[in-house]
Coordinates of N, CA and C and ligand atoms in Angstrom, one line a residue:
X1 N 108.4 86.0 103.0 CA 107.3 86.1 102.0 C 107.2 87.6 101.6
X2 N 107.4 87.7 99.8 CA 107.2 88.8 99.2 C 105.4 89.6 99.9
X3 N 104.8 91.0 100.6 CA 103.6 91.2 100.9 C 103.6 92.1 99.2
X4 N 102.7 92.2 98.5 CA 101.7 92.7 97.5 C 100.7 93.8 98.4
X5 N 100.3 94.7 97.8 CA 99.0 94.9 98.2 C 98.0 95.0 96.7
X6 N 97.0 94.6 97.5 CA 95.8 94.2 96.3 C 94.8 95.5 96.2
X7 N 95.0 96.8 95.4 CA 94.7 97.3 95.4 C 94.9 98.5 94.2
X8 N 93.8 99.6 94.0 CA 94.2 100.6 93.1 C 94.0 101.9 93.6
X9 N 94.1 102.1 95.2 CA 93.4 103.4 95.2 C 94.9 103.9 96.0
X10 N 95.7 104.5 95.5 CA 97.1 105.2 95.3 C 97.0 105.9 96.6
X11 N 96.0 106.3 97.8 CA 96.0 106.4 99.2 C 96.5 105.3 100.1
X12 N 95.8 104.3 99.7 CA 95.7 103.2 100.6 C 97.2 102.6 100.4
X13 N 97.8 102.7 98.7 CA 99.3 102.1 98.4 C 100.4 103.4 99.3
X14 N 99.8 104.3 99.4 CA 101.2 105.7 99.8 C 101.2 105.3 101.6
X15 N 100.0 104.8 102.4 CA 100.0 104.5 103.6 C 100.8 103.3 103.8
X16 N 100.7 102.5 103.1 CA 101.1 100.6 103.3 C 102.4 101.2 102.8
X17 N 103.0 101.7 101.6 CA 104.2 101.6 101.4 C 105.4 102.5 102.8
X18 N 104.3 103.7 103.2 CA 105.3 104.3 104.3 C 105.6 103.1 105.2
X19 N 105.3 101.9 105.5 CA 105.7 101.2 107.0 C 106.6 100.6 106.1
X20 N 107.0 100.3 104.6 CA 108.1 100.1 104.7 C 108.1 98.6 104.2
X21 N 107.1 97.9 104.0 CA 106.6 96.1 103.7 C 106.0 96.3 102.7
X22 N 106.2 96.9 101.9 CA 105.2 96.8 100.3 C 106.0 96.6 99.3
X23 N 106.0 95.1 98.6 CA 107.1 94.8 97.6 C 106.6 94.6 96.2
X24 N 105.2 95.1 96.3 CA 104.9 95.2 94.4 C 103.3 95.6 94.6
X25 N 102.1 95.5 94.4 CA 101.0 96.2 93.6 C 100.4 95.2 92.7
X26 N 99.2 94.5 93.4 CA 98.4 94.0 92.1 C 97.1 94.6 92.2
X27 N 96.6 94.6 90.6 CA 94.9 95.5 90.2 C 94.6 94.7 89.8
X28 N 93.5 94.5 89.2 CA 92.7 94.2 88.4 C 91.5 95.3 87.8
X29 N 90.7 94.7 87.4 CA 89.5 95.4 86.0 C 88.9 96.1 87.1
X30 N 88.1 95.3 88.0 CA 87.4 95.6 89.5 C 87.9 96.5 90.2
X31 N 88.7 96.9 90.6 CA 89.8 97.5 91.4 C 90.1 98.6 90.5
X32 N 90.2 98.9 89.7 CA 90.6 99.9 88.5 C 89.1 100.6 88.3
X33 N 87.9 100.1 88.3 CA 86.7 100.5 88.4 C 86.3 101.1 89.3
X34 N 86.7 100.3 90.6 CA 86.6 101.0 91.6 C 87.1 102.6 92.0
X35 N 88.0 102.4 91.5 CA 88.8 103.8 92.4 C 88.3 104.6 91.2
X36 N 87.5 104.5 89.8 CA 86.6 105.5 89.3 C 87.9 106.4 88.4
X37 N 89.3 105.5 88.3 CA 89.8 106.3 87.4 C 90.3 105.9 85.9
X38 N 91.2 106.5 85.6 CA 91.4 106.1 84.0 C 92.8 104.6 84.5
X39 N 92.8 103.5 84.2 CA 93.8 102.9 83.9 C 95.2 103.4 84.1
X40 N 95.4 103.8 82.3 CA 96.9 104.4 82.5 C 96.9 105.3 83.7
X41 N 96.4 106.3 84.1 CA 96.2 107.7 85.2 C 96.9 107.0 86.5
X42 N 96.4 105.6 86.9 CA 96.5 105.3 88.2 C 97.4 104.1 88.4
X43 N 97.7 103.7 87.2 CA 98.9 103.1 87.5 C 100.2 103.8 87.2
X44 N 100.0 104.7 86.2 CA 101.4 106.0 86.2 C 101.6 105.9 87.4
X45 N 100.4 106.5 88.4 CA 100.5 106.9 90.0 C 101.6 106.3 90.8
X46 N 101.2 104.5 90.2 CA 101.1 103.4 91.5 C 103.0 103.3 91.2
X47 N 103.5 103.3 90.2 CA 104.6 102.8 89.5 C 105.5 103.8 90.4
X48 N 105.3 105.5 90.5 CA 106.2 106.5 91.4 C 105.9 105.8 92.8
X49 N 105.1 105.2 93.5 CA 105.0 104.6 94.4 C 105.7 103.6 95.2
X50 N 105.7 102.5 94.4 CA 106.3 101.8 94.9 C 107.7 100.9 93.6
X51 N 108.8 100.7 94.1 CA 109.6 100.1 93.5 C 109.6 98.3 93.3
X52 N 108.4 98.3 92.8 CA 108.7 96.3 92.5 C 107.4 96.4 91.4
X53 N 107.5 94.8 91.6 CA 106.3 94.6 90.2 C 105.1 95.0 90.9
X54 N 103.9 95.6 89.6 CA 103.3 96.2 89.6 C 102.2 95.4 88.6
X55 N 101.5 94.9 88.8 CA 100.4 94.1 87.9 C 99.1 94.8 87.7
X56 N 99.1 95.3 86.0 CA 98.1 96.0 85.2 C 97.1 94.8 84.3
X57 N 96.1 94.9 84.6 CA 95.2 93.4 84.1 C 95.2 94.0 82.5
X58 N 95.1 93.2 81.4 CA 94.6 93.9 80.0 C 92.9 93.6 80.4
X59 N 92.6 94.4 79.7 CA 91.0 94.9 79.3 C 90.3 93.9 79.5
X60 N 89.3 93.7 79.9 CA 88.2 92.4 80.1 C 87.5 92.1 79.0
X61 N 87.6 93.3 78.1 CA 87.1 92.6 76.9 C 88.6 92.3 75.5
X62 N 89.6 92.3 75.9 CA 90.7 91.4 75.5 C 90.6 90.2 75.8
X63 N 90.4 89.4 74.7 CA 90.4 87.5 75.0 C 91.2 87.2 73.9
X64 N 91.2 87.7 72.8 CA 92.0 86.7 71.7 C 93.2 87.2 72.2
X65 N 93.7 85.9 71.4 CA 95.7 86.0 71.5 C 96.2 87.1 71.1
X66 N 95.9 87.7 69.6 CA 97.1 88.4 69.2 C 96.5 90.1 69.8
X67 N 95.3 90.1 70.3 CA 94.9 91.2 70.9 C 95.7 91.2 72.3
X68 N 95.8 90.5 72.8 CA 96.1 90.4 73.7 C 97.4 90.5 74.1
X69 N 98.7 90.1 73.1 CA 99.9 90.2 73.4 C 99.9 91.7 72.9
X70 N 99.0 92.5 71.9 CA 99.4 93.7 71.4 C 99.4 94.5 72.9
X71 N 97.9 94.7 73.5 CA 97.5 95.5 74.9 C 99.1 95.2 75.9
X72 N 99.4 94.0 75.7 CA 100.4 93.7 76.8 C 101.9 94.4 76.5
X73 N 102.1 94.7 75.3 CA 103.3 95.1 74.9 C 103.2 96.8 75.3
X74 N 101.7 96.9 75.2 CA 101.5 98.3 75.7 C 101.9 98.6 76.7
X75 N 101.3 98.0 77.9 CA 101.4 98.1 79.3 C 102.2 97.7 79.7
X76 N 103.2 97.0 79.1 CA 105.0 96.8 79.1 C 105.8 97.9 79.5
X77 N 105.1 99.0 78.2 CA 105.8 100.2 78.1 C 105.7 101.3 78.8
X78 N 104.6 100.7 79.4 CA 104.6 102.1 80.8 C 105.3 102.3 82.0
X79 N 106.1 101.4 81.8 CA 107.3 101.1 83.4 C 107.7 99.8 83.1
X80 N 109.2 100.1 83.1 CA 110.0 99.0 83.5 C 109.3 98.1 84.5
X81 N 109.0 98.3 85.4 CA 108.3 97.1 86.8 C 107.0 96.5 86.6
X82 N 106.3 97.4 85.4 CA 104.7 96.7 85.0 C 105.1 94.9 84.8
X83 N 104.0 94.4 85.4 CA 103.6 92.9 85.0 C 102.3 92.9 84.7
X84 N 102.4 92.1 83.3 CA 100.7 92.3 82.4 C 100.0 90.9 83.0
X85 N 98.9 91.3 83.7 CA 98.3 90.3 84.2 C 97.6 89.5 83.4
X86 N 96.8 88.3 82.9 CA 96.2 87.8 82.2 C 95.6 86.9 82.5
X87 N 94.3 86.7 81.9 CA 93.2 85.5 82.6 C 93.4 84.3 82.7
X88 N 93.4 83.1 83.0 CA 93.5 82.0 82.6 C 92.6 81.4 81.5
X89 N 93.2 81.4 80.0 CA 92.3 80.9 79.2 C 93.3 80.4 78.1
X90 N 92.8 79.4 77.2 CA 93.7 79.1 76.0 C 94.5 80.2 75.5
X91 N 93.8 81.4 75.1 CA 94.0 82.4 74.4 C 95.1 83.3 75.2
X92 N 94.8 82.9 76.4 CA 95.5 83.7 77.2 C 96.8 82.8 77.5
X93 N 96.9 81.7 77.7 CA 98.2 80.8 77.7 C 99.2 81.1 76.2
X94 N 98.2 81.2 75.4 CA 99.3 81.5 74.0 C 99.9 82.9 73.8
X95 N 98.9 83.7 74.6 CA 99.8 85.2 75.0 C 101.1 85.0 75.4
X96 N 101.1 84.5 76.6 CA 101.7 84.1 77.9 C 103.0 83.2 77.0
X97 N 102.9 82.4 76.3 CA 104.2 81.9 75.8 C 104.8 83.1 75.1
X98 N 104.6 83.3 73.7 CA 104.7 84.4 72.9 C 105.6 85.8 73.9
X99 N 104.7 85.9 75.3 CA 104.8 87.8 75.9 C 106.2 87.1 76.5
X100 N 106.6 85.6 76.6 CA 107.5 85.3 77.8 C 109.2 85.2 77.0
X101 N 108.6 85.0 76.1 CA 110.0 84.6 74.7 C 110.6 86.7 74.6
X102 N 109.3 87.0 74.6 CA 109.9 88.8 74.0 C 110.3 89.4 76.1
X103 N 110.2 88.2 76.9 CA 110.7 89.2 78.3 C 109.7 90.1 78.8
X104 N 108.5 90.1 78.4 CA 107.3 90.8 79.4 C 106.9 89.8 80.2
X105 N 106.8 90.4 81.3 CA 106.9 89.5 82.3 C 104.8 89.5 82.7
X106 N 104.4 88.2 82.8 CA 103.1 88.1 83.1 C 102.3 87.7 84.6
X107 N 101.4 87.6 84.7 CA 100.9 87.2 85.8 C 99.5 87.0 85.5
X108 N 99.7 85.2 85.7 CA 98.7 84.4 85.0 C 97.3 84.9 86.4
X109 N 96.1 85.3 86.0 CA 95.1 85.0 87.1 C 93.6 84.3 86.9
X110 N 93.4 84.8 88.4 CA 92.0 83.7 88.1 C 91.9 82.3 87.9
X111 N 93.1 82.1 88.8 CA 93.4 80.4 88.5 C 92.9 79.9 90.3
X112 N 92.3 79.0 89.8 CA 91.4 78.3 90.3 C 91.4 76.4 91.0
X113 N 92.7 75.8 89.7 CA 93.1 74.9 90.3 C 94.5 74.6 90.1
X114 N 95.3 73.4 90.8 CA 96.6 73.4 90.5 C 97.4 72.9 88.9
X115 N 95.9 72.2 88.1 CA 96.4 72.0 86.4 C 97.0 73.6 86.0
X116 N 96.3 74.0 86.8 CA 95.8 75.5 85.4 C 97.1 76.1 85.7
X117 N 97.6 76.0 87.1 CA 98.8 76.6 87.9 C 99.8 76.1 86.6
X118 N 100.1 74.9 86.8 CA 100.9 74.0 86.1 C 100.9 74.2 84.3
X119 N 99.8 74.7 83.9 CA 99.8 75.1 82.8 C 100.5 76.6 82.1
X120 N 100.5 77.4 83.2 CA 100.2 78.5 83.5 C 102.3 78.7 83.4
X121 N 102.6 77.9 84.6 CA 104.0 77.9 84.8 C 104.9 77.3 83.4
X122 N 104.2 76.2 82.6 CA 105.1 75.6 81.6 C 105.2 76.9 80.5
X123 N 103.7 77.7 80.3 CA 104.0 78.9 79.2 C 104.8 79.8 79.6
X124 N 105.6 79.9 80.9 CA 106.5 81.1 80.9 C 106.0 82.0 81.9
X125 N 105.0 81.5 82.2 CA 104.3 82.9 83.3 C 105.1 83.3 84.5
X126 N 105.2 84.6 84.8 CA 106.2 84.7 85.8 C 105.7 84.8 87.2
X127 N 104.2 85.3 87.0 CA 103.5 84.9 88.5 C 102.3 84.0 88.0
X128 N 101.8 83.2 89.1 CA 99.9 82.7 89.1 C 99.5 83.1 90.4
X129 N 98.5 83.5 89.7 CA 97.5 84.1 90.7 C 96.3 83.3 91.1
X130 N 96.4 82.5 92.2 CA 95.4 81.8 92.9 C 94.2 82.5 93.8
X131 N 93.7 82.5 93.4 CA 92.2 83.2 94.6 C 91.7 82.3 95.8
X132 N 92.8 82.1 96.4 CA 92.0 81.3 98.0 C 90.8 82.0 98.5
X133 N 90.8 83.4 98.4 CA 89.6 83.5 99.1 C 88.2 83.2 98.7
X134 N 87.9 83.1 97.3 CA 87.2 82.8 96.4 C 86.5 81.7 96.3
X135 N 87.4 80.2 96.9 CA 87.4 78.9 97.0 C 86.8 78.4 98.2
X136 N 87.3 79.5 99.2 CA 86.4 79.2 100.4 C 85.8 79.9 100.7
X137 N 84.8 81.1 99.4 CA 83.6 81.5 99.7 C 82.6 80.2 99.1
X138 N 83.1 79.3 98.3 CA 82.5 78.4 98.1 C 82.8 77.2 98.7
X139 N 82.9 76.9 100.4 CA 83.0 76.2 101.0 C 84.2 74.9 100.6
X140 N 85.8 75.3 99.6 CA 86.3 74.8 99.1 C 87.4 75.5 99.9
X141 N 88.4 74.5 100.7 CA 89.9 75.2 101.2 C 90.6 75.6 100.3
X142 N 90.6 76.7 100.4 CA 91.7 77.6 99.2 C 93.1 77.8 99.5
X143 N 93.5 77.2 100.7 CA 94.9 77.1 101.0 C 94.9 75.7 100.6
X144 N 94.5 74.5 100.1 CA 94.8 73.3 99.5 C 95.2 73.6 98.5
X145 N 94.5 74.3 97.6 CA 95.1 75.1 96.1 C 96.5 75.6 96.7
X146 N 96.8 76.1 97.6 CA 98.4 76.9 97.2 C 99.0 75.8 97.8
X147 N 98.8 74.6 98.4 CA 99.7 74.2 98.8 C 99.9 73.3 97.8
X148 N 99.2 72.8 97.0 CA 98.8 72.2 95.8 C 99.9 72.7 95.1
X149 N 99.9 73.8 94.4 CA 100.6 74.8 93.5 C 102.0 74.8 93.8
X150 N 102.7 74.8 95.0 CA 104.1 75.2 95.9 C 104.3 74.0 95.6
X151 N 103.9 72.8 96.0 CA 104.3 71.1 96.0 C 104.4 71.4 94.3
X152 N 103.6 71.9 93.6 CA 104.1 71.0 92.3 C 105.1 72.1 91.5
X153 N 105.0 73.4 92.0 CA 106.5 74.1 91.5 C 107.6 74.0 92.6
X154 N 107.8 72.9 93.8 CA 108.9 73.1 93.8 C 109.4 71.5 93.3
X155 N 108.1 70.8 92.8 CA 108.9 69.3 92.2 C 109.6 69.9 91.0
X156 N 109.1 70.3 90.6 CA 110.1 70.5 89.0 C 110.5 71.9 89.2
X157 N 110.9 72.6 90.3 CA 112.0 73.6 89.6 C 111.2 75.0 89.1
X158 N 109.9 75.0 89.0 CA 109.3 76.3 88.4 C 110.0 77.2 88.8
X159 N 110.4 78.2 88.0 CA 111.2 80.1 88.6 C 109.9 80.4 88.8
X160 N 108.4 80.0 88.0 CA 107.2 81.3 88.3 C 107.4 80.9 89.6
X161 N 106.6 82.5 90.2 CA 106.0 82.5 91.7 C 104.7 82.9 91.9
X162 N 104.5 82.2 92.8 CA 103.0 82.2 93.5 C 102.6 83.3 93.8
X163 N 101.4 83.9 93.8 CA 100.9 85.3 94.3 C 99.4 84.7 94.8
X164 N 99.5 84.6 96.3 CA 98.0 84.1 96.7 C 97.0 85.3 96.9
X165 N 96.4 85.5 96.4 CA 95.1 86.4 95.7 C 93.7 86.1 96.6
X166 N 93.0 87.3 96.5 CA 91.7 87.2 97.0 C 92.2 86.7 98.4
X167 N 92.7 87.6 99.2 CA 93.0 87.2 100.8 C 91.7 87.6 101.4
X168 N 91.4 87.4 102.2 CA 89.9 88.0 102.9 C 90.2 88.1 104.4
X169 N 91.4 87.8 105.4 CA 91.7 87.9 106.5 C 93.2 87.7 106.7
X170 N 93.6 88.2 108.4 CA 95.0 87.6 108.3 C 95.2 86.1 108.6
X171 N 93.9 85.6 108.8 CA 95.0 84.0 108.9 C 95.1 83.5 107.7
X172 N 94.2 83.8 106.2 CA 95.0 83.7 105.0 C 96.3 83.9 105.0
X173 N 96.9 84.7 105.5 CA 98.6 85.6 105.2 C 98.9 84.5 106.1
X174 N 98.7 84.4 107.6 CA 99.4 83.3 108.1 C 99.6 82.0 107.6
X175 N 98.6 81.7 106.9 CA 98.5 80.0 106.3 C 99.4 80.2 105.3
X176 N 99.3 81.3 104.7 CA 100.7 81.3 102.9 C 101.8 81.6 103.7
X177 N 101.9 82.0 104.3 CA 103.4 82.3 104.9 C 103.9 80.8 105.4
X178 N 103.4 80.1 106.3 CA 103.2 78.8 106.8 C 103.9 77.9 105.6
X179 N 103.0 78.1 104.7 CA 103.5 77.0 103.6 C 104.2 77.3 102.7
X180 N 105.4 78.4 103.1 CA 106.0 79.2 102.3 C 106.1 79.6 100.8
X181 N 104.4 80.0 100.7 CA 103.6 80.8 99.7 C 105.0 82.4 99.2
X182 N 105.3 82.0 98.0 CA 106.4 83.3 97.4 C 105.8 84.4 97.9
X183 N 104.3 85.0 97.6 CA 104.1 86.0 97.7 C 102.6 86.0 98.4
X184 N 102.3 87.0 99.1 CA 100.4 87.6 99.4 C 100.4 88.6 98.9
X185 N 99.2 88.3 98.0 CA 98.6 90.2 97.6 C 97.2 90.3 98.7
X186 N 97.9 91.4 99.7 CA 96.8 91.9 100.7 C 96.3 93.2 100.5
X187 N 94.7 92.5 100.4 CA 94.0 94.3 100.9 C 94.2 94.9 101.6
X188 N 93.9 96.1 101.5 CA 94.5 97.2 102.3 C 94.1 97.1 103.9
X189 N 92.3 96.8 104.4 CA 91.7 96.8 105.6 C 92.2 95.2 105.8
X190 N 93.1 94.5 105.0 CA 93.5 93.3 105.9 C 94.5 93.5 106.3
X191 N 95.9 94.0 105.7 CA 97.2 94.4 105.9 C 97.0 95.1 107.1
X192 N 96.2 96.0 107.5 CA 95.9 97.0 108.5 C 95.9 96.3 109.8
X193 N 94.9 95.1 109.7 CA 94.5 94.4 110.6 C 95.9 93.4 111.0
X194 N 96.8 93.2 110.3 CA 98.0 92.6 110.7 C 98.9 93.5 112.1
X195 N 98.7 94.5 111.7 CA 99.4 94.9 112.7 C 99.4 94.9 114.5
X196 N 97.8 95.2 114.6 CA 97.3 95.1 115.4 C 97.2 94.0 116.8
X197 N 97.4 94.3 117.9 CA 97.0 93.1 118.8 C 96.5 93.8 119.9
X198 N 95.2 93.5 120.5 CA 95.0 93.6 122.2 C 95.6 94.0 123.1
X199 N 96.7 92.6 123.2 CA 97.5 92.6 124.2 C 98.6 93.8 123.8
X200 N 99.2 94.0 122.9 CA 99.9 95.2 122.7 C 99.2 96.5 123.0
X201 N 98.0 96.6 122.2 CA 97.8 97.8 122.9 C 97.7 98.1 124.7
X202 N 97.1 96.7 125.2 CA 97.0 96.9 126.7 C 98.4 97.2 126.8
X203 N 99.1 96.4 126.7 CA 101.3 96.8 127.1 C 101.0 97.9 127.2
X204 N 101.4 99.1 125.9 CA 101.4 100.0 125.6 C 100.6 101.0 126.8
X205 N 99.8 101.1 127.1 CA 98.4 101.5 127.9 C 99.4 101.5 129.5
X206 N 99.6 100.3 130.0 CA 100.3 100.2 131.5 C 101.6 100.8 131.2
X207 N 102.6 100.6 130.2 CA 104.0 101.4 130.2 C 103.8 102.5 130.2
X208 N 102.7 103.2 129.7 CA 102.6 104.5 129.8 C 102.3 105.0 131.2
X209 N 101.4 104.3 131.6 CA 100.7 104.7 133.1 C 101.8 104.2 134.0
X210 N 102.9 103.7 134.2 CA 103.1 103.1 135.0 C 104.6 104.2 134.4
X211 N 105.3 104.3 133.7 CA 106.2 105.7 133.0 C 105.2 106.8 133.8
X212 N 104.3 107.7 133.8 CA 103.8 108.4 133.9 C 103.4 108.6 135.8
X213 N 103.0 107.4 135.9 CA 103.3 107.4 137.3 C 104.4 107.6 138.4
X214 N 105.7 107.0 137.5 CA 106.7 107.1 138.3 C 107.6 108.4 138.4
X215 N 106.8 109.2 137.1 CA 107.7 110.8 136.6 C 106.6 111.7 137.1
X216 N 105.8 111.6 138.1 CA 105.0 112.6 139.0 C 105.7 113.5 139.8
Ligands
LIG1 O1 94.0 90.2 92.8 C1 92.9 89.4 92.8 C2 92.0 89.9 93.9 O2 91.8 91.3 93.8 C3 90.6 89.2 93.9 O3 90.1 89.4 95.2 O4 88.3 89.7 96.9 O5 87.8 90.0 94.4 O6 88.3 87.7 95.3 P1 88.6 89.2 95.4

């Protein structure tokens, strides 16, 4: 499984990329807001960072089509590795055909069920972006959506890939990995939380004492 990290704040990507498991970079509008900087500024950053796709959302107030493929051809041009992220909406599927004929590679989001997946995959989209965690903040299993999504791109052959979104813990990552989900985009305090175990640190703790004891 390709790991993403879901984030904009170019600290949290320079830490996660040193271990060496960071294979692309998704933002959004939120995330871009957050970190309180300019757009282009922080994704220039993110692109010397890390070597894979890199997902720049267009503007939240971009909805029509032909606005939309303009902004994207922009954000094309800021790196070879950019992927123009896009909402799920009519307007945004005719992008999505249109951006996929000229080779800009997209990443459909905010998709919510497996039509939209499936709609999403026939325009050419190169990733969809499912929000499990989103689904089961509304008491809705959001791992049914990806497994939903995986069953019906590998009946027909879809090249798009999955990117399971809005992770909120590690047994999300475990469950997509499980159902051999292409990709996770993890937050940064989840990714963190992967590494960690108890029982390791106790190991750790007695090899030392028990090393340290015997070199007295
Ligand atoms: O990439 C989409 C992701 O950032 C959404 O996560 O936590 O806002 O549902 P969240």
């Amino acid at each position: 499984m390709k790991i993403f990290i879901d984030t904009a704040e170019v600290k949290e990507i320079r830490d996660a990329a040193s271990l060496g498991i960071i294979d692309g970079v998704t933002t959004n509008p939120s995330l871009i807001a957050k970190s309180g900087r300019k757009f282009e500024d922080v994704i220039k950053e993110i692109v010397e960072i890390v070597d894979g796709p890199i997902s720049g959302e267009v503007k939240a107030t971009t909805t029509e089509c032909d606005d939309i493929i303009k902004e994207a051809i922009e954000i094309s041009k800021i790196h070879k590795n950019m992927v123009v992220k896009i909402p799920m909406t009519k307007e945004g599927l005719k992008a999505v055909s249109e951006l996929s004929k000229k080779g800009i590679k997209t990443n459909v989001t905010l998709i919510f069920n497996a039509n939209q997946a499936l709609l999403a995959a026939k325009a050419g989209a190169t990733y969809v972006s499912p929000f499990l965690g989103r689904l089961d903040d509304i008491s809705t299993y959001g791992m049914d959506l990806i497994e939903d999504i995986n069953l019906i791109f590998n009946n027909y052959g879809f090249e798009t890939e999955i990117i399971c979104a809005s992770i909120r813990n590690p047994l999300h990552v475990l469950d997509c990995a499980k159902v051999g989900a292409d990709i996770a985009t993890i937050p940064y305090k989840v990714l963190m939380q992967l590494v960690d175990h108890p029982l390791t640190t106790i190991g750790i703790e007695k090899f030392k004492k028990d090393y340290l004891d015997s070199n007295k």
